[in-house]
Coordinates of C-alpha atoms and ligand atoms in Angstrom, one line a residue:
X811 CA -68.9 -12.7 5.8
X812 CA -71.8 -10.7 7.0
X813 CA -72.1 -7.5 5.6
X814 CA -74.1 -4.7 6.6
X815 CA -77.2 -3.4 4.6
X816 CA -76.1 0.1 3.6
X817 CA -78.0 2.9 2.4
X818 CA -75.6 3.1 -0.8
X819 CA -77.2 5.7 -3.0
X820 CA -76.4 8.2 -0.3
X821 CA -72.6 7.2 -0.1
X822 CA -71.5 6.2 -3.5
X823 CA -68.5 4.3 -4.4
X824 CA -67.3 7.4 -6.4
X825 CA -67.9 10.0 -3.5
X826 CA -66.0 7.2 -1.5
X827 CA -63.1 7.3 -3.9
X828 CA -63.0 10.7 -3.4
X829 CA -62.6 11.4 0.0
X830 CA -60.3 8.6 0.3
X831 CA -58.1 10.5 -2.1
X832 CA -58.3 13.9 0.1
X833 CA -57.7 11.8 3.5
X834 CA -54.1 12.0 3.3
X835 CA -53.5 15.5 2.2
X836 CA -56.3 16.8 5.1
X837 CA -54.1 14.4 7.4
X838 CA -50.4 15.7 6.1
X839 CA -51.8 19.2 6.2
X840 CA -53.5 19.1 9.5
X841 CA -56.6 20.4 8.1
X842 CA -60.2 20.2 8.5
X843 CA -61.7 18.1 5.8
X844 CA -63.7 21.0 4.2
X845 CA -64.6 19.5 1.0
X846 CA -65.7 16.3 2.1
X847 CA -67.9 18.3 4.6
X848 CA -69.5 20.6 1.6
X849 CA -70.1 17.4 0.1
X850 CA -71.7 15.7 3.0
X851 CA -74.0 18.9 3.7
X852 CA -75.0 19.0 0.1
X853 CA -76.1 15.3 -0.1
X854 CA -78.4 15.9 3.3
X855 CA -76.0 13.7 5.6
X856 CA -76.2 15.9 8.3
X857 CA -80.0 15.8 8.2
X858 CA -79.9 12.1 8.2
X859 CA -81.6 11.4 11.8
X860 CA -84.0 14.3 11.3
X861 CA -87.7 13.2 10.8
X862 CA -88.7 13.4 7.2
X863 CA -91.7 15.4 8.5
X864 CA -89.1 17.7 9.7
X865 CA -87.4 18.1 6.4
X866 CA -84.7 15.5 7.2
X867 CA -83.6 11.7 5.7
X868 CA -85.7 10.4 8.7
X869 CA -83.0 7.2 9.2
X870 CA -82.9 5.2 11.6
X871 CA -79.7 4.3 14.0
X872 CA -78.9 1.1 12.2
X873 CA -78.8 2.9 8.9
X874 CA -76.7 5.9 9.9
X875 CA -74.6 3.5 12.0
X876 CA -73.9 1.3 8.5
X877 CA -73.3 4.9 6.8
X878 CA -70.8 6.0 9.2
X879 CA -68.9 2.9 8.9
X880 CA -69.2 2.9 5.3
X881 CA -67.7 6.7 5.5
X882 CA -65.0 5.8 7.7
X883 CA -64.1 3.1 5.4
X884 CA -62.8 6.1 3.0
X885 CA -61.8 8.8 5.6
X886 CA -62.2 7.9 9.1
X887 CA -61.2 11.6 10.7
X888 CA -64.5 12.6 8.5
X889 CA -66.6 10.2 9.7
X890 CA -65.7 11.0 13.3
X891 CA -65.7 14.6 12.8
X892 CA -69.4 14.2 11.6
X893 CA -69.9 11.8 14.2
X894 CA -70.2 14.6 16.9
X895 CA -73.1 16.5 14.8
X896 CA -74.7 13.1 14.4
X897 CA -74.3 12.5 18.1
X898 CA -76.7 15.3 18.8
X899 CA -79.4 14.6 16.1
X900 CA -79.5 10.7 17.1
X901 CA -79.8 11.7 20.6
X902 CA -82.9 14.3 20.0
X903 CA -84.4 11.9 17.7
X904 CA -83.9 8.6 19.9
X905 CA -85.7 11.0 22.8
X906 CA -88.5 11.8 20.3
X907 CA -89.1 8.2 19.4
X908 CA -89.6 7.8 23.2
X909 CA -91.8 10.6 23.4
X910 CA -89.6 13.3 24.5
X911 CA -89.3 16.4 22.7
X912 CA -87.1 18.1 24.7
X913 CA -84.4 18.0 22.2
X914 CA -86.7 19.1 19.2
X915 CA -84.5 22.6 18.8
X916 CA -81.9 20.0 17.7
X917 CA -83.4 18.4 15.1
X918 CA -85.0 21.9 14.2
X919 CA -81.8 23.4 13.7
X920 CA -80.1 20.5 12.2
X921 CA -83.0 20.4 9.4
X922 CA -82.1 24.4 9.1
X923 CA -78.9 23.4 8.0
X924 CA -76.9 24.1 11.8
X925 CA -74.0 22.2 12.5
X926 CA -73.8 20.7 15.9
X927 CA -70.4 20.1 18.1
X928 CA -70.2 18.3 21.5
X929 CA -68.6 20.3 23.7
X930 CA -68.6 17.6 26.6
X931 CA -65.2 16.9 27.6
X932 CA -63.6 19.2 29.9
X933 CA -59.8 19.1 31.6
X934 CA -59.5 16.9 34.3
X935 CA -63.5 16.0 34.4
X936 CA -63.3 12.2 35.1
X937 CA -67.0 12.3 36.2
X938 CA -68.1 13.4 32.5
X939 CA -71.5 14.4 31.9
X940 CA -72.3 14.1 36.1
X941 CA -70.0 17.0 37.0
X942 CA -68.7 20.1 35.5
X943 CA -65.7 22.2 35.9
X944 CA -67.1 24.5 33.4
X945 CA -69.4 27.8 35.2
X946 CA -72.8 28.0 35.0
X947 CA -74.0 31.7 36.0
X948 CA -77.6 32.0 35.9
X949 CA -78.7 35.2 33.8
X950 CA -81.7 35.8 36.1
X951 CA -84.1 34.4 33.2
X952 CA -83.9 30.8 32.9
X953 CA -80.9 31.0 30.7
X954 CA -77.2 30.7 31.5
X955 CA -73.5 32.2 31.2
X956 CA -71.2 29.5 30.7
X957 CA -67.3 30.1 31.5
X958 CA -64.6 27.3 31.5
X959 CA -62.9 25.4 29.1
X960 CA -63.8 22.4 26.9
X961 CA -61.5 19.6 24.8
X962 CA -61.3 18.2 22.2
X963 CA -64.4 20.1 20.2
X964 CA -64.6 18.2 16.9
X965 CA -65.8 20.5 14.1
X966 CA -64.5 23.3 15.7
X967 CA -63.9 25.4 12.4
X968 CA -67.3 24.6 11.3
X969 CA -69.9 24.2 14.1
X970 CA -72.8 26.8 14.3
X971 CA -74.3 25.0 17.7
X972 CA -72.4 23.7 20.4
X973 CA -74.1 21.6 23.3
X974 CA -72.4 22.4 26.1
X975 CA -72.7 22.1 30.2
X976 CA -71.7 23.7 33.2
X977 CA -72.3 23.6 37.1
X978 CA -74.5 26.0 38.8
X979 CA -74.3 27.8 42.0
X980 CA -76.8 25.2 42.9
X981 CA -75.0 22.5 42.5
X982 CA -76.8 21.2 39.0
X983 CA -75.5 20.7 35.3
X984 CA -77.3 23.2 33.2
X985 CA -77.2 21.5 29.4
X986 CA -78.1 24.0 26.6
X987 CA -77.1 24.7 23.1
X988 CA -74.9 27.5 22.3
X989 CA -75.2 29.7 19.4
X990 CA -71.7 30.3 17.6
X991 CA -72.9 33.9 16.6
X992 CA -73.9 34.7 20.0
X993 CA -69.8 34.9 21.1
X994 CA -68.5 34.5 24.4
X995 CA -66.1 31.9 23.0
X996 CA -62.7 31.5 21.3
X997 CA -61.2 28.5 19.7
X998 CA -57.4 28.0 20.6
X999 CA -56.4 26.4 17.4
X1000 CA -54.2 24.0 19.4
X1001 CA -55.1 20.6 17.5
X1002 CA -52.0 18.5 16.6
X1003 CA -52.2 14.8 17.1
X1004 CA -50.8 12.2 15.7
X1005 CA -53.7 10.9 14.3
X1006 CA -57.8 11.8 13.3
X1007 CA -55.7 14.9 12.3
X1008 CA -58.8 16.3 9.8
X1009 CA -61.4 16.2 13.2
X1010 CA -59.7 19.7 14.2
X1011 CA -60.9 19.2 17.8
X1012 CA -59.3 22.0 19.0
X1013 CA -59.6 23.3 22.5
X1014 CA -62.8 25.5 22.8
X1015 CA -62.7 28.5 25.7
X1016 CA -65.9 29.3 26.8
X1017 CA -65.7 33.1 27.9
X1018 CA -69.3 33.6 29.9
X1019 CA -71.3 32.4 26.6
X1020 CA -74.6 33.2 27.1
X1021 CA -77.5 30.6 26.2
X1022 CA -80.8 31.6 26.9
X1023 CA -83.4 30.1 28.5
X1024 CA -84.8 29.1 25.2
X1025 CA -82.3 26.8 24.3
X1026 CA -81.7 25.1 27.8
X1027 CA -82.7 21.4 27.1
X1028 CA -81.8 20.3 31.3
X1029 CA -81.2 21.4 34.7
X1030 CA -79.9 18.2 36.5
X1031 CA -78.3 17.4 40.2
X1032 CA -74.9 17.1 40.2
X1033 CA -73.9 13.6 40.2
X1034 CA -75.2 10.1 38.5
X1035 CA -78.7 10.7 36.7
X1036 CA -81.7 8.8 35.5
X1037 CA -82.7 11.4 32.7
X1038 CA -83.3 10.2 29.3
X1039 CA -81.0 12.9 28.1
X1040 CA -78.1 11.0 29.8
X1041 CA -79.3 7.6 28.3
X1042 CA -80.0 9.0 24.6
X1043 CA -76.2 10.8 24.8
X1044 CA -74.9 7.1 26.0
X1045 CA -76.5 5.3 23.0
X1046 CA -76.1 7.6 20.3
X1047 CA -72.5 8.0 21.5
X1048 CA -71.3 4.9 22.0
X1049 CA -73.0 3.1 18.8
X1050 CA -71.8 5.8 16.6
X1051 CA -68.2 5.4 17.8
X1052 CA -68.2 1.9 17.2
X1053 CA -69.2 2.3 14.0
X1054 CA -66.7 4.4 12.9
X1055 CA -64.0 2.2 14.6
X1056 CA -66.1 -0.7 12.4
X1057 CA -65.1 1.1 8.9
X1058 CA -61.9 1.4 10.0
X1059 CA -61.3 -2.4 10.7
X1060 CA -63.4 -2.9 7.3
X1061 CA -60.6 -1.0 5.1
X1062 CA -57.7 -2.4 7.2
X1063 CA -58.5 -5.6 6.2
X1064 CA -59.0 -5.2 2.5
X1065 CA -55.7 -3.2 2.4
X1066 CA -54.2 -6.2 4.2
X1067 CA -55.4 -8.6 1.5
X1068 CA -54.2 -6.0 -1.1
X1069 CA -51.0 -5.8 -0.1
X1070 CA -50.9 -9.8 0.5
X1071 CA -52.0 -10.1 -3.2
X1072 CA -49.7 -8.0 -4.6
X1073 CA -46.4 -8.9 -3.0
X1074 CA -44.1 -12.2 -4.2
X1075 CA -41.7 -13.8 -1.7
X1076 CA -38.3 -13.9 -3.3
X1077 CA -37.5 -17.0 -0.7
X1078 CA -40.4 -18.9 -2.3
X1079 CA -41.2 -17.1 -5.2
X1080 CA -44.6 -17.7 -4.4
X1081 CA -47.4 -14.8 -3.7
X1082 CA -47.2 -13.8 -0.2
X1083 CA -51.3 -14.5 -0.2
X1084 CA -49.5 -18.2 -0.2
X1085 CA -47.8 -17.7 2.9
X1086 CA -49.6 -19.8 5.8
X1087 CA -48.4 -17.4 8.3
X1088 CA -50.4 -14.2 6.1
X1089 CA -52.8 -16.6 5.8
X1090 CA -53.2 -17.2 9.5
X1091 CA -53.2 -13.4 10.1
X1092 CA -55.8 -12.3 7.3
X1093 CA -58.0 -15.1 8.7
X1094 CA -57.6 -14.0 12.2
X1095 CA -58.4 -10.1 11.2
X1096 CA -61.4 -11.3 9.3
X1097 CA -62.6 -13.4 12.2
X1098 CA -62.3 -10.4 14.3
X1099 CA -64.1 -8.1 12.0
X1100 CA -67.0 -10.7 11.1
X1101 CA -67.6 -10.7 15.1
X1102 CA -67.9 -6.9 15.3
X1103 CA -70.1 -6.3 12.1
X1104 CA -73.5 -7.8 13.9
X1105 CA -72.7 -6.3 17.6
X1106 CA -73.3 -3.2 16.3
X1107 CA -76.0 -3.9 14.2
X1108 CA -77.6 -4.9 16.9
X1109 CA -77.6 -2.7 19.6
X1110 CA -78.4 -0.1 16.9
X1111 CA -81.5 -2.0 15.9
X1112 CA -82.6 -2.2 19.2
X1113 CA -82.3 1.3 19.9
X1114 CA -84.5 1.7 16.3
X1115 CA -86.7 -1.1 18.0
X1116 CA -87.0 0.8 21.5
X1117 CA -86.0 -2.3 23.0
X1118 CA -85.6 -1.7 26.7
X1119 CA -82.7 -3.5 28.2
X1120 CA -83.3 -2.1 31.7
X1121 CA -80.0 -2.0 33.7
X1122 CA -78.4 -4.0 30.9
X1123 CA -78.3 -0.9 28.6
X1124 CA -75.2 0.9 30.0
X1125 CA -73.2 -2.4 30.0
X1126 CA -74.5 -3.5 26.8
X1127 CA -73.2 0.1 25.0
X1128 CA -70.0 0.7 26.8
X1129 CA -69.0 -3.2 25.9
X1130 CA -69.8 -2.4 22.4
X1131 CA -68.0 0.9 22.6
X1132 CA -64.7 -1.2 23.7
X1133 CA -65.1 -4.2 21.9
X1134 CA -65.3 -2.1 18.4
X1135 CA -62.3 0.0 19.0
X1136 CA -60.0 -2.9 20.6
X1137 CA -61.1 -5.0 17.5
X1138 CA -60.4 -2.4 15.4
X1139 CA -56.9 -1.7 16.7
X1140 CA -56.4 -5.6 16.6
X1141 CA -57.2 -6.1 13.1
X1142 CA -55.3 -3.0 11.7
X1143 CA -52.1 -4.1 13.7
X1144 CA -52.7 -7.4 11.6
X1145 CA -52.9 -5.6 8.2
X1146 CA -49.7 -3.4 9.4
X1147 CA -47.8 -6.6 9.9
X1148 CA -49.0 -8.2 6.9
X1149 CA -48.4 -5.0 5.0
X1150 CA -45.0 -4.2 6.0
X1151 CA -42.4 -1.4 6.7
X1152 CA -44.1 0.2 3.8
X1153 CA -46.8 1.0 5.7
X1154 CA -45.0 2.9 8.8
X1155 CA -44.5 5.9 6.2
X1156 CA -47.0 8.4 7.9
X1157 CA -48.3 9.2 3.9
X1158 CA -49.4 5.5 3.6
X1159 CA -53.4 4.9 4.2
X1160 CA -52.2 1.8 6.5
X1161 CA -50.3 4.2 8.7
X1162 CA -52.7 6.5 8.7
X1163 CA -55.2 3.8 9.7
X1164 CA -52.6 3.0 12.4
X1165 CA -52.5 6.4 14.1
X1166 CA -56.2 6.9 13.3
X1167 CA -57.2 3.8 15.3
X1168 CA -55.4 4.5 18.6
X1169 CA -58.0 7.2 19.0
X1170 CA -60.4 4.9 19.8
X1171 CA -59.3 3.8 23.2
X1172 CA -59.4 7.7 24.3
X1173 CA -63.1 8.1 23.8
X1174 CA -65.4 7.4 26.4
X1175 CA -66.3 5.3 27.9
X1176 CA -62.5 4.0 28.4
X1177 CA -61.6 0.5 28.9
X1178 CA -61.2 0.8 32.6
X1179 CA -64.7 2.7 33.0
X1180 CA -66.4 -0.1 31.0
X1181 CA -65.3 -2.7 33.3
X1182 CA -66.0 -1.0 36.2
X1183 CA -69.6 -0.4 34.6
X1184 CA -70.3 -4.1 34.1
X1185 CA -68.3 -5.4 37.1
X1186 CA -71.2 -3.2 38.8
X1187 CA -73.7 -4.9 37.1
X1188 CA -72.7 -8.2 37.7
X1189 CA -71.3 -7.7 41.2
X1190 CA -73.1 -4.8 42.4
X1191 CA -71.3 -1.8 43.6
X1192 CA -68.0 -1.8 45.6
X1193 CA -69.2 -1.9 49.2
X1194 CA -72.5 -2.9 48.7
X1195 CA -75.0 -5.7 49.2
X1196 CA -73.0 -9.0 47.5
X1197 CA -74.9 -10.7 44.8
X1198 CA -75.8 -8.1 42.5
X1199 CA -75.5 -9.7 39.2
X1200 CA -77.8 -9.8 36.6
X1201 CA -79.7 -12.9 38.0
X1202 CA -78.7 -12.1 41.2
X1203 CA -81.5 -9.5 41.8
X1204 CA -78.8 -6.7 42.3
X1205 CA -81.3 -4.0 41.8
X1206 CA -81.5 -1.2 40.0
X1207 CA -78.6 1.0 41.7
X1208 CA -76.6 -2.0 41.3
X1209 CA -76.3 -2.1 37.9
X1210 CA -75.0 0.0 35.1
X1211 CA -78.8 1.2 33.8
X1212 CA -80.3 4.5 33.4
X1213 CA -81.3 4.3 37.0
X1214 CA -77.7 2.7 38.4
X1215 CA -76.4 6.2 37.2
X1216 CA -74.2 5.3 34.4
X1217 CA -71.1 4.4 33.4
X1218 CA -68.5 7.1 34.1
X1219 CA -70.3 7.5 37.3
X1220 CA -69.7 4.1 38.7
X1221 CA -65.9 3.9 37.1
X1222 CA -65.0 7.1 39.2
X1223 CA -66.4 5.2 42.2
X1224 CA -64.8 2.5 41.5
X1225 CA -61.4 3.5 41.2
Ligands
FAD966 C1 -60.2 12.6 18.3 C2 -61.2 12.8 19.0 C3 -62.0 13.7 19.1 C4 -62.7 13.9 19.9 N1 -63.9 14.5 19.9 C5 -64.5 15.1 20.9 C6 -65.4 15.9 20.9 O1 -66.2 16.3 19.3 N2 -66.5 16.2 22.1 C7 -65.8 16.0 23.3 O2 -66.2 16.5 23.8 N3 -64.9 15.2 23.4 C8 -64.1 14.7 22.3 N4 -62.8 13.8 22.4 C9 -62.5 13.9 23.8 C10 -62.5 12.2 24.3 O3 -64.1 11.8 24.5 C11 -61.6 12.4 25.5 O4 -62.4 13.2 26.7 C12 -60.5 12.6 25.9 O5 -59.7 12.0 24.6 C13 -59.5 13.3 26.7 O6 -59.2 11.9 27.6 P1 -58.8 11.7 28.8 O7 -59.5 12.4 29.6 O8 -58.1 10.6 29.2 O9 -57.0 13.0 28.7 P2 -56.0 13.3 29.6 O10 -54.8 13.3 28.8 O11 -56.3 12.9 31.1 O12 -56.8 15.1 29.5 C14 -57.2 15.6 28.9 C15 -56.4 16.9 28.7 O13 -57.0 17.6 30.5 C16 -55.8 18.0 31.0 N5 -55.9 17.6 32.5 C17 -56.6 15.9 32.9 N6 -56.1 16.3 34.3 C18 -56.6 17.3 34.5 C19 -56.7 18.0 36.1 N7 -57.0 17.4 37.1 N8 -56.7 19.3 35.9 C20 -56.5 19.8 35.0 N9 -56.4 19.4 33.4 C21 -56.3 18.2 33.2 C22 -54.9 17.1 30.6 O14 -53.7 18.3 30.8 C23 -55.1 17.3 28.8 O15 -55.0 18.5 28.7 C24 -62.4 13.5 21.1 C25 -61.0 12.7 21.3 C26 -60.4 12.2 20.2 C27 -59.2 11.2 20.4

């Protein structure tokens, strides 16, 4: 099996055991994993993407993805919650590596110990980054006051910086970073889900939250955008989400093997591991996982290497996310079948993974949206010129690339 290089000293085997031992308790109590979070902060984990010169660990996307997969083998919800902070800091570092310092404040703040949350999702906004149902009212000095609702705000109990955007009266989308201390927001404390419970992704209500001009990083027209910020967010988000679900799949396979070797069949008197059907199921899960491992590494490495995939970038990114989450779901499903009814108990690790892995399908890009993006790349947009596939010369607006508007806008067009 392919194994990914992991900066192991950062996440030692002992640390992972401690996290794994605590995960069931956070899940049962529907509580934020404060002890996990404190340990990660102490390790400098939240500075992973910050360049060494700015006081960070200076890790690249491939290394961070490897760490996130490793963390997710022990505590998926902790990994997913921290992912949101990493998405912003990785976005900032991806932009910086491409000569764009516009998110420098993110790296500076992260270096100073600030915690970033991802205030993107909004109720009923299936255009995601390309429109907003949050109002951004100009303050007259280049800043904005935000009023609206952000849903699923992971890290709600601990964030000190919230990446937000809203629609201005001039039909623009203003992106900025809100300081928790500046007020104008409340957390509804309403997170009570079937899985990923420790992410504590409560609804956030913005009530005129003020972001001064110095913390506004983009004002873009409503609609599809070729802006590097959009590419950066998609690249960081899709790859890191895939990394978390890869970790879940790895752990599920290990648990399936443990279960198979621990049980004996009364019918045959042999270990369950000798049962051909069980063997096939485990092999099937292993084959799936083996295929997933290099997919995450390759995309992450391409981002580190500044590879220019042009209009193929968005199809590749959304494809990775969908394959990773769907593969993880299949692997967990196989593991549960091998382990038997005990894994149906809510307090078993496999039972928890079964619930946690379900969350994968809800993160953008959804399966439908991803398919629309990839279809546009191969077929051109609906109603557009025929023959718009990657080899058919469909041009930049026919593909899912940065100049093609990105995945979710296209998905909305095709629905
Ligand atoms: C574990 C987990 C953690 C996440 N963490 C984050 C995070 O940190 N930051 C982030 O930005 N996103 C986060 N997400 C959100 C995720 O990316 C999706 O946006 C989210 O799952 C909503 O998906 P949906 O639109 O399919 O949900 P839906 O069920 O369609 O909608 C979600 C909510 O919006 C309401 N709604 C839907 N349509 C309308 C409408 N037309 N008018 C009014 N209300 C409507 C629904 O009633 C529901 O309350 C997280 C998701 C999960 C599962």
